[in-house]
Short mmCIF file of C-alpha atoms in Angstrom, two decimals:
data_model
loop_
_atom_site.label_atom_id
_atom_site.label_comp_id
_atom_site.label_asym_id
_atom_site.label_seq_id
_atom_site.Cartn_x
_atom_site.Cartn_y
_atom_site.Cartn_z
CA MET A 1 111.42 312.60 96.62
CA LYS A 2 109.19 313.84 99.45
CA ARG A 3 105.48 314.40 98.93
CA GLU A 4 105.89 318.12 99.76
CA GLU A 5 108.38 318.44 96.90
CA LEU A 6 106.06 316.61 94.50
CA LEU A 7 103.11 318.80 95.49
CA GLU A 8 105.22 321.94 95.19
CA GLN A 9 106.15 321.02 91.63
CA ARG A 10 102.52 320.31 90.85
CA ASP A 11 101.26 323.56 92.37
CA GLU A 12 103.67 325.58 90.25
CA LEU A 13 101.80 324.35 87.16
CA GLU A 14 98.30 323.63 88.55
CA LEU A 15 95.47 325.31 86.69
CA PRO A 16 93.17 327.70 88.54
CA ASP A 17 90.27 325.69 89.95
CA THR A 18 87.59 328.33 89.42
CA ALA A 19 83.97 327.24 89.75
CA GLY A 20 81.20 328.28 87.41
CA LEU A 21 83.17 328.55 84.19
CA SER A 22 81.17 328.96 81.02
CA ARG A 23 82.05 326.67 78.14
CA ARG A 24 83.67 329.60 76.34
CA ASP A 25 85.82 330.47 79.37
CA ALA A 26 86.66 326.83 79.95
CA LEU A 27 87.78 326.46 76.36
CA LYS A 28 89.96 329.55 76.74
CA LEU A 29 91.48 328.01 79.84
CA MET A 30 92.18 324.76 78.03
CA GLY A 31 93.66 326.76 75.18
CA ILE A 32 96.83 327.43 77.15
CA SER A 33 97.83 323.88 76.26
CA PRO A 34 98.29 322.82 72.63
CA VAL A 35 97.69 319.23 73.73
CA ALA A 36 94.35 320.16 75.29
CA ALA A 37 93.42 322.12 72.20
CA SER A 38 94.04 319.07 70.03
CA VAL A 39 92.01 316.88 72.35
CA LEU A 40 89.12 319.33 72.41
CA ALA A 41 89.17 319.58 68.65
CA SER A 42 88.42 315.87 68.43
CA THR A 43 85.77 315.64 71.13
CA ALA A 44 82.13 314.94 70.52
CA PRO A 45 80.15 318.16 70.08
CA ALA A 46 78.13 319.58 72.93
CA ALA A 47 74.37 319.21 72.95
CA SER A 48 72.48 321.39 70.53
CA ALA A 49 71.45 324.79 71.88
CA GLU A 50 67.93 324.12 70.59
CA ALA A 51 66.14 321.95 73.14
CA VAL A 52 63.70 319.25 72.02
CA ASP A 53 60.08 319.22 73.19
CA VAL A 54 59.59 315.61 74.31
CA LYS A 55 57.61 314.16 77.18
CA GLY A 56 58.29 311.33 79.59
CA LYS A 57 59.82 310.70 82.99
CA ILE A 58 63.53 309.87 82.76
CA LEU A 59 65.16 308.01 85.64
CA ILE A 60 68.95 307.97 85.94
CA VAL A 61 70.44 305.42 88.34
CA GLY A 62 73.91 306.24 89.64
CA GLY A 63 75.90 309.20 90.87
CA GLY A 64 79.27 308.81 89.17
CA SER A 65 80.71 310.26 85.99
CA GLY A 66 78.45 308.41 83.54
CA ALA A 67 75.27 309.32 85.42
CA ILE A 68 76.21 312.99 85.80
CA MET A 69 77.26 313.32 82.15
CA ALA A 70 73.97 311.77 81.02
CA LEU A 71 72.04 314.05 83.36
CA ALA A 72 73.77 317.20 82.11
CA ARG A 73 73.20 316.35 78.46
CA LEU A 74 69.56 315.30 78.80
CA HIS A 75 68.72 318.25 81.04
CA ARG A 76 70.06 320.64 78.44
CA ALA A 77 68.64 318.79 75.43
CA ILE A 78 64.99 318.69 76.60
CA SER A 79 62.96 321.89 76.79
CA ASP A 80 60.96 320.90 79.89
CA PRO A 81 62.78 317.89 81.37
CA ASP A 82 61.24 315.53 83.91
CA ILE A 83 64.32 313.85 85.33
CA THR A 84 64.91 311.94 88.54
CA ILE A 85 68.31 310.70 89.65
CA ILE A 86 68.87 308.04 92.30
CA ALA A 87 72.34 308.58 93.71
CA PRO A 88 73.43 308.04 97.32
CA ASN A 89 76.63 310.06 97.15
CA GLU A 90 76.78 313.65 98.36
CA ILE A 91 80.43 313.73 97.25
CA HIS A 92 81.66 313.21 93.70
CA LEU A 93 85.03 311.48 93.36
CA TYR A 94 87.36 312.16 90.47
CA GLN A 95 88.45 308.54 90.48
CA PRO A 96 91.34 308.81 87.97
CA GLY A 97 92.98 311.05 90.57
CA GLN A 98 93.48 308.12 92.91
CA ILE A 99 96.50 307.05 90.83
CA PHE A 100 98.04 310.47 91.39
CA MET A 101 97.22 310.28 95.09
CA ALA A 102 99.20 307.02 95.15
CA ALA A 103 102.07 308.78 93.39
CA GLY A 104 102.11 311.66 95.90
CA LEU A 105 100.87 314.27 93.42
CA TYR A 106 97.27 314.70 94.59
CA THR A 107 95.59 314.76 97.98
CA HIS A 108 92.03 313.73 98.74
CA GLU A 109 90.92 317.36 98.56
CA ASP A 110 92.10 317.48 94.95
CA ILE A 111 89.66 314.81 93.77
CA VAL A 112 86.36 315.69 95.45
CA LYS A 113 83.52 318.14 94.87
CA PRO A 114 79.92 318.23 96.09
CA ASN A 115 77.62 316.29 93.78
CA SER A 116 75.12 319.11 94.23
CA ASP A 117 77.40 321.21 92.00
CA PHE A 118 76.31 319.02 89.07
CA ILE A 119 72.65 318.22 89.82
CA PRO A 120 70.27 321.05 88.78
CA ASP A 121 67.69 322.24 91.30
CA ASP A 122 64.75 321.16 89.11
CA VAL A 123 65.96 317.56 89.04
CA THR A 124 64.48 315.23 91.65
CA TRP A 125 67.39 313.76 93.59
CA ILE A 126 66.67 310.62 95.62
CA LYS A 127 69.67 310.10 97.87
CA ASP A 128 69.54 306.32 97.92
CA GLU A 129 70.60 303.44 95.71
CA VAL A 130 68.59 300.99 93.67
CA ALA A 131 68.18 297.55 95.24
CA ALA A 132 66.05 295.99 92.49
CA PHE A 133 65.13 296.68 88.86
CA ASP A 134 61.70 295.74 87.48
CA PRO A 135 61.87 296.67 83.78
CA ASP A 136 58.73 294.69 82.97
CA ASN A 137 56.78 297.22 85.02
CA ASN A 138 59.05 300.27 84.42
CA ARG A 139 60.00 300.75 88.03
CA VAL A 140 62.85 300.29 90.50
CA THR A 141 62.91 299.75 94.25
CA THR A 142 65.45 301.59 96.37
CA ARG A 143 67.44 300.27 99.30
CA GLY A 144 65.06 302.19 101.54
CA GLY A 145 62.03 300.45 100.02
CA GLU A 146 60.74 303.30 97.83
CA GLU A 147 59.30 302.33 94.45
CA VAL A 148 60.13 304.75 91.66
CA ALA A 149 58.39 304.58 88.28
CA TYR A 150 59.85 305.76 84.97
CA ASP A 151 59.12 305.98 81.29
CA TYR A 152 62.78 305.85 80.29
CA LEU A 153 65.70 304.47 82.28
CA VAL A 154 69.41 305.25 82.14
CA VAL A 155 71.53 302.73 84.07
CA ALA A 156 74.83 304.20 85.23
CA THR A 157 75.56 302.25 88.40
CA GLY A 158 79.26 301.80 87.72
CA ILE A 159 81.33 298.86 88.85
CA VAL A 160 82.14 297.40 92.28
CA CYS A 161 85.25 295.73 93.71
CA HIS A 162 85.18 292.28 95.30
CA TYR A 163 88.19 291.93 97.59
CA ASP A 164 86.53 289.01 99.34
CA ALA A 165 86.55 287.05 96.06
CA ILE A 166 90.24 286.45 96.85
CA LYS A 167 90.27 283.74 99.51
CA GLY A 168 91.78 284.88 102.78
CA LEU A 169 91.47 288.59 101.97
CA THR A 170 89.06 291.19 103.29
CA GLU A 171 88.76 294.87 102.52
CA ASP A 172 90.03 295.63 106.03
CA ASP A 173 93.34 293.96 105.16
CA ILE A 174 94.19 296.70 102.66
CA GLY A 175 96.80 298.89 104.32
CA THR A 176 98.15 296.10 106.55
CA HIS A 177 100.88 293.46 106.18
CA GLY A 178 102.38 295.09 103.09
CA ILE A 179 99.08 295.07 101.16
CA SER A 180 97.79 298.03 99.15
CA SER A 181 95.14 298.64 96.51
CA VAL A 182 94.75 301.98 94.77
CA TYR A 183 91.16 301.06 93.87
CA LEU A 184 89.89 301.04 97.46
CA ASN A 185 87.25 303.74 97.81
CA ASN A 186 83.70 304.32 98.97
CA PRO A 187 81.87 306.47 96.42
CA GLU A 188 78.83 306.80 98.67
CA ALA A 189 80.93 308.15 101.55
CA GLY A 190 83.24 310.10 99.25
CA THR A 191 86.41 308.44 100.53
CA ALA A 192 89.39 307.25 98.51
CA LYS A 193 91.55 305.46 101.02
CA GLY A 194 93.23 303.38 98.33
CA GLY A 195 95.14 306.38 97.04
CA GLU A 196 96.28 307.38 100.52
CA ILE A 197 97.21 303.85 101.51
CA THR A 198 99.16 303.26 98.30
CA TRP A 199 101.17 306.47 98.79
CA GLU A 200 102.13 305.19 102.26
CA TRP A 201 102.91 301.83 100.63
CA PHE A 202 105.25 303.56 98.15
CA ASN A 203 107.19 305.00 101.08
CA ASP A 204 107.19 301.78 103.11
CA LEU A 205 108.53 300.03 100.04
CA LYS A 206 111.24 302.68 99.67
CA ALA A 207 112.25 302.28 103.31
CA ALA A 208 112.49 298.50 102.91
CA ALA A 209 114.56 298.87 99.73
CA LYS A 210 117.18 300.80 101.69
CA ASN A 211 117.92 297.62 103.63
CA GLY A 212 117.73 295.04 100.85
CA LYS A 213 115.73 294.08 97.81
CA PRO A 214 112.10 293.43 98.77
CA LYS A 215 109.86 291.11 96.75
CA VAL A 216 106.91 293.05 95.34
CA ILE A 217 103.88 291.65 93.51
CA TYR A 218 101.39 293.59 91.38
CA THR A 219 98.19 291.75 90.40
CA GLN A 220 95.59 291.97 87.64
CA PRO A 221 92.40 289.85 87.89
CA ASN A 222 90.52 287.82 85.29
CA THR A 223 87.51 290.16 85.17
CA PRO A 224 86.97 293.46 83.38
CA ILE A 225 88.17 296.33 85.56
CA LYS A 226 87.79 300.06 85.46
CA CYS A 227 90.91 301.67 84.03
CA GLY A 228 92.51 298.48 82.77
CA GLY A 229 96.01 299.99 82.82
CA ALA A 230 96.01 300.84 86.54
CA PRO A 231 97.79 297.64 87.66
CA GLN A 232 100.78 298.49 85.48
CA LYS A 233 100.64 302.18 86.34
CA ILE A 234 101.27 301.35 89.99
CA LEU A 235 104.10 299.01 88.99
CA TYR A 236 105.97 301.59 86.94
CA LEU A 237 105.34 304.57 89.22
CA SER A 238 106.47 302.75 92.35
CA ALA A 239 109.51 301.33 90.54
CA ASP A 240 110.41 304.81 89.30
CA TYR A 241 109.85 306.25 92.78
CA LEU A 242 112.50 303.87 94.09
CA LYS A 243 114.77 304.39 91.08
CA LYS A 244 114.92 308.13 91.74
CA GLU A 245 116.48 307.28 95.10
CA GLY A 246 118.90 304.75 93.60
CA LEU A 247 116.86 301.88 94.98
CA SER A 248 115.20 298.83 93.51
CA ALA A 249 113.22 295.68 94.28
CA ASP A 250 112.34 292.31 92.80
CA TYR A 251 109.14 293.19 90.92
CA ALA A 252 106.60 290.60 89.75
CA PHE A 253 103.67 291.57 87.55
CA THR A 254 101.02 288.85 87.64
CA THR A 255 98.13 289.04 85.22
CA SER A 256 95.31 286.74 84.23
CA PHE A 257 95.87 287.80 80.62
CA PRO A 258 98.42 286.40 78.15
CA ASN A 259 100.20 289.70 77.45
CA LEU A 260 100.91 293.19 78.77
CA PHE A 261 98.37 294.76 76.41
CA PHE A 262 96.09 293.40 73.72
CA LEU A 263 97.50 295.77 71.06
CA LYS A 264 100.97 294.47 70.19
CA PRO A 265 102.68 297.86 69.60
CA ILE A 266 101.57 298.98 73.08
CA ALA A 267 102.61 295.65 74.62
CA ASP A 268 106.03 295.95 72.97
CA ALA A 269 106.43 299.53 74.22
CA LEU A 270 105.54 298.46 77.76
CA GLY A 271 108.09 295.69 77.51
CA GLU A 272 110.71 298.28 76.57
CA ALA A 273 109.60 300.52 79.45
CA GLN A 274 110.12 297.64 81.87
CA LYS A 275 113.79 297.49 80.91
CA ARG A 276 114.29 300.82 82.70
CA TYR A 277 113.76 299.06 86.00
CA ASP A 278 115.52 296.24 87.77
CA SER A 279 114.14 292.74 87.89
CA ILE A 280 110.59 292.98 86.54
CA THR A 281 109.27 289.48 85.88
CA ASN A 282 105.94 289.02 84.10
CA TYR A 283 103.71 286.09 85.01
CA PHE A 284 101.04 285.78 82.33
CA SER A 285 97.84 283.75 82.70
CA HIS A 286 98.23 283.81 86.49
CA HIS A 287 95.03 284.36 88.46
CA LEU A 288 95.28 285.28 92.14
CA GLU A 289 93.20 282.67 93.95
CA SER A 290 94.05 283.29 97.61
CA ILE A 291 96.34 285.11 99.96
CA ASP A 292 97.87 284.36 103.34
CA VAL A 293 97.75 287.87 104.76
CA GLU A 294 99.98 287.32 107.80
CA GLY A 295 102.27 284.80 106.15
CA LYS A 296 102.67 287.00 103.07
CA VAL A 297 102.11 284.28 100.46
CA ALA A 298 99.97 284.69 97.33
CA THR A 299 98.59 281.57 95.66
CA TYR A 300 97.86 281.61 91.93
CA ILE A 301 96.16 279.39 89.41
CA HIS A 302 98.38 279.28 86.33
CA ALA A 303 96.35 278.21 83.31
CA TYR A 304 98.12 277.10 80.13
CA ASP A 305 97.84 274.84 77.09
CA GLU A 306 100.18 271.94 76.48
CA GLU A 307 100.75 269.77 73.40
CA VAL A 308 100.23 266.12 74.39
CA TYR A 309 101.10 263.10 72.24
CA ASP A 310 98.30 260.54 71.74
CA GLU A 311 99.93 257.13 71.12
CA ASP A 312 96.70 255.50 69.93
CA PHE A 313 96.20 257.97 67.10
CA ASP A 314 99.84 259.02 66.66
CA THR A 315 98.83 262.70 66.89
CA TYR A 316 99.37 265.66 69.15
CA GLU A 317 96.49 267.48 70.75
CA THR A 318 96.25 270.67 72.79
CA VAL A 319 95.26 270.05 76.39
CA SER A 320 94.32 272.82 78.82
CA LYS A 321 96.08 272.48 82.16
CA SER A 322 96.49 274.48 85.34
CA ASP A 323 98.95 274.56 88.22
CA ARG A 324 98.66 276.07 91.69
CA ILE A 325 101.67 278.27 92.42
CA GLU A 326 102.66 279.94 95.70
CA MET A 327 104.56 283.23 95.61
CA PRO A 328 106.00 284.72 98.81
CA TYR A 329 106.25 288.51 98.92
CA ASP A 330 107.14 291.45 101.11
CA PHE A 331 104.70 293.86 99.47
CA ILE A 332 101.72 293.29 97.21
CA HIS A 333 99.45 295.65 95.28
CA ILE A 334 96.09 294.02 94.66
CA VAL A 335 93.56 294.79 91.96
CA PRO A 336 90.41 292.88 92.96
CA PRO A 337 87.90 291.17 90.68
CA MET A 338 85.11 293.55 89.67
CA SER A 339 81.52 293.31 88.53
CA PRO A 340 78.33 295.38 88.28
CA PRO A 341 76.38 295.86 91.53
CA ASP A 342 74.21 292.92 92.62
CA ALA A 343 71.07 294.90 91.74
CA VAL A 344 72.11 294.76 88.08
CA VAL A 345 73.56 291.24 88.11
CA ASN A 346 70.36 289.82 89.60
CA SER A 347 67.98 291.78 87.37
CA PRO A 348 66.30 291.04 84.02
CA LEU A 349 68.50 293.78 82.58
CA ALA A 350 71.66 291.67 82.88
CA GLY A 351 73.08 289.58 80.11
CA GLY A 352 74.43 286.09 80.62
CA ASP A 353 77.68 287.44 82.08
CA GLY A 354 75.94 289.67 84.64
CA TRP A 355 76.76 292.98 82.95
CA LEU A 356 74.07 295.37 81.73
CA GLU A 357 72.96 294.08 78.35
CA VAL A 358 73.12 296.85 75.77
CA ASP A 359 73.86 297.04 72.08
CA LYS A 360 77.56 297.83 71.81
CA TYR A 361 76.86 300.59 69.30
CA THR A 362 73.57 302.23 70.35
CA LEU A 363 73.87 301.55 74.13
CA GLN A 364 70.18 300.58 74.04
CA HIS A 365 68.90 297.47 75.81
CA PRO A 366 67.86 294.85 73.20
CA ARG A 367 64.89 293.54 75.20
CA PHE A 368 63.75 296.74 76.94
CA PRO A 369 64.00 299.52 74.34
CA ASN A 370 63.25 302.30 76.87
CA VAL A 371 66.42 301.37 78.79
CA PHE A 372 69.92 302.65 78.02
CA GLY A 373 73.29 302.27 79.68
CA ILE A 374 76.33 304.48 80.13
CA GLY A 375 79.73 303.90 81.69
CA ASP A 376 81.42 300.92 83.31
CA VAL A 377 78.24 298.89 83.92
CA CYS A 378 77.68 298.29 80.21
CA GLY A 379 78.39 294.78 78.99
CA ILE A 380 80.27 295.81 75.87
CA PRO A 381 83.74 294.76 74.67
CA MET A 382 85.40 298.06 75.55
CA GLY A 383 84.69 301.21 77.43
CA LYS A 384 85.39 300.95 81.18
CA THR A 385 87.04 304.36 81.43
CA GLY A 386 85.87 307.91 82.02
CA GLY A 387 87.00 308.75 78.49
CA SER A 388 84.66 306.08 77.16
CA ALA A 389 81.75 307.43 79.23
CA ARG A 390 82.39 310.83 77.69
CA HIS A 391 81.93 309.27 74.25
CA HIS A 392 78.89 307.33 75.42
CA GLY A 393 77.22 310.61 76.40
CA PRO A 394 76.23 312.07 73.01
CA VAL A 395 75.27 308.62 71.66
CA LEU A 396 72.98 307.98 74.61
CA GLN A 397 71.51 311.49 74.41
CA ASP A 398 70.65 311.34 70.74
CA ASN A 399 69.35 307.78 70.81
CA LEU A 400 67.21 308.27 73.90
CA LEU A 401 65.70 311.44 72.42
CA ALA A 402 65.01 309.53 69.21
CA VAL A 403 63.15 306.82 71.14
CA MET A 404 61.19 309.47 73.02
CA GLN A 405 60.10 310.81 69.63
CA GLY A 406 59.07 307.38 68.36
CA LYS A 407 62.14 307.03 66.16
CA THR A 408 64.92 304.47 65.90
CA SER A 409 68.33 304.69 67.61
CA LYS A 410 70.85 305.55 64.91
CA GLU A 411 73.87 307.08 66.65
CA LYS A 412 76.72 304.65 67.25
CA PHE A 413 79.44 304.37 69.88
CA ASP A 414 82.62 303.29 68.14
CA GLY A 415 84.18 301.64 71.20
CA TYR A 416 86.50 304.56 72.01
CA THR A 417 88.62 303.84 75.07
CA VAL A 418 91.65 305.68 76.41
CA CYS A 419 94.26 304.31 78.77
CA PRO A 420 97.03 306.72 79.84
CA LEU A 421 99.75 304.25 80.81
CA LYS A 422 102.19 305.97 83.15
CA THR A 423 105.57 304.38 82.50
CA GLU A 424 107.43 306.72 84.87
CA TYR A 425 107.01 310.04 86.62
CA GLY A 426 106.84 312.43 83.67
CA GLU A 427 105.92 310.11 80.77
CA ILE A 428 102.73 308.46 79.53
CA ILE A 429 101.84 306.14 76.68
CA MET A 430 98.41 307.42 75.62
CA ALA A 431 96.74 304.26 74.37
CA GLU A 432 93.58 305.27 72.50
CA PHE A 433 91.61 302.64 70.63
CA ASN A 434 88.15 301.57 69.58
CA TYR A 435 86.43 298.48 68.17
CA GLU A 436 88.56 298.67 65.03
CA GLY A 437 91.99 299.24 66.62
CA PHE A 438 94.04 302.37 67.30
CA ALA A 439 92.09 305.64 67.45
CA PRO A 440 94.62 308.34 68.43
CA THR A 441 93.39 311.86 69.10
CA ILE A 442 96.46 313.22 67.30
CA PRO A 443 96.84 310.85 64.32
CA PHE A 444 100.39 311.79 63.37
CA LEU A 445 101.82 310.86 66.80
CA ALA A 446 102.82 307.24 67.29
CA PRO A 447 100.44 306.02 70.03
CA GLU A 448 102.94 303.58 71.51
CA LYS A 449 105.59 306.20 72.27
CA PRO A 450 105.82 307.50 75.87
CA ARG A 451 105.52 311.30 75.86
CA VAL A 452 106.07 314.05 78.40
CA MET A 453 103.20 316.11 76.99
CA TRP A 454 100.66 313.40 77.84
CA TRP A 455 101.91 313.44 81.42
CA TYR A 456 101.30 317.18 81.70
CA PHE A 457 97.92 316.78 80.08
CA ASP A 458 96.87 314.01 82.45
CA VAL A 459 98.16 315.64 85.65
CA TYR A 460 97.30 319.27 85.00
CA MET A 461 94.62 319.53 82.31
CA LEU A 462 92.32 316.54 82.53
CA LYS A 463 90.92 317.25 85.99
CA PRO A 464 89.58 320.75 85.21
CA MET A 465 88.27 319.43 81.90
CA TYR A 466 86.46 316.72 83.85
CA TRP A 467 84.89 319.13 86.37
CA TYR A 468 83.97 321.98 84.02
CA LEU A 469 83.36 320.36 80.65
CA MET A 470 82.74 316.62 80.88
CA LEU A 471 80.41 316.59 83.91
CA ARG A 472 78.50 319.55 82.49
CA GLY A 473 77.91 317.82 79.18
CA LEU A 474 79.99 320.35 77.30
CA MET A 475 82.32 317.86 75.63
#
C-alpha cells in the first residue's frame, strides 16, 4: 500500500486539529468516540479550580511531555505562581507519533507544535539545558554557564539514546546499509528522522522481498527504554506491510529479556500474533554487543544458565554462561541502550543505577525533599511512557503543593503504564498495568486481546487528547 493511500484513509477519519479548545469543548470532541469516553472517565481529575496561595520559586527542568504537564498543572494550581522552566526546544514533538510515521500514517508535520503554545507568558523560559545539578545549594548550572536558583525542583529531563554504546555503530549510520531506528530524533531541534527513515526502510524491505526473502533483525536492548513495546511494534507493522503485498521475510526478534512481555497473558497473545507472519524467530536473552555496518553482521552476547554436574559433591549446580553469536542480516531495526542525560547520571540526585532517585509512589526525592521527578527520567520500576507521565502529573502536583505548605506527601502513583502493542495495521493489544498487575481502563475487556477499536483510538484520538488535554493539565 502506498503512503498516499494510507494518508488518504487516515485523513478521512482524522479529527479536526483546532487550537485553543476549552476543556469542555475538548471533552465534547472526544465524546464522538465511545472508547475515548471510557478512557476519559477513568483519567485522573484535572487540577482544582481553586488555586492555592503558596510561595516559593519552582524550577522545572525539561521541555517534553512530563515537564509541560507539570508546568500546566502547577501554573493552574497556584494563585500567584513563580515558575521557571529550562527547556532548549522551541518545538514540541509528539513522540508516540514516530511509530505512525514509520508506518506511513503520519508525517513530521503531524507530530510537531511550537512549545510556546504550552508555556504561559508569565513563566520564565530559559532556552537552554541543565549541565549540572547542585541540590545541596538549590541551584542548577545551564550549558551556557548560567546559575539558576530554586526553592523547589521538578526534574523532567527525559531519556537519551546511546547508539554509540553498540560497538561499530554511530548515529550517522542510521538510514544507511539497511539500518533503521524509529527512535532517532533530536528533541532540541524538533526533528524526528527515525520515523522518516523507518518508513523508507519499510519500503526498501518490501522491494527486497519482491526478489527473495531478506533476513531482518529487530533488536531490544538490556536497559529501560521509552515505550517498551516499540521494538515489537516495528516488527509486526513491517511484517504486516509486506504481508499485504503477499510478501515475507525471515524475521528475527532479538531481545535482552527472557520473554516477549513480562505479563504472561500478553506474552502468549504476542506469540499468537506472530503466527500470522512467516518465519519469526525469537532470540531471548540476546544483547546486541556490536555491529559490522558495511558487512551487515550483528554480534550478540547470549546469556543463559546451565545445570552442571559436580563430581566431587555428586550434585548439580546452576552456572551462568554466555556465548558470542554472529547474525548476518539484510536489514536491521535497532533500539539503542538508553539512560538519563549525563547531567542527571553524574549528579547527587541519581541513585546507584544513574536514574533520578525518587520514591516510586510519591515521586519525591528521598534525600532532597524539595525535589520531585516526572516522566522517563524517574528511577522507578515502571512508567517510561507518556501515559505514565499523565498519571504522574496529579501525584506530583498534590505532593509538591503539600511540601510547599509544610505538609507530608500523601498522594501515590500506582505504577500505571500503558503499552499499545500494534500487532498489525488495524489492531492493537492495549497492555495497561501497574505495580500490582493488569490495570485495564475498561475492566470487562480482556487486555490481551487485539482490538480494532484501540487502533482507532491510538491513531485518531490520542494525539488531539495529548495536545489539548494532557499537555494543558486537563486530564
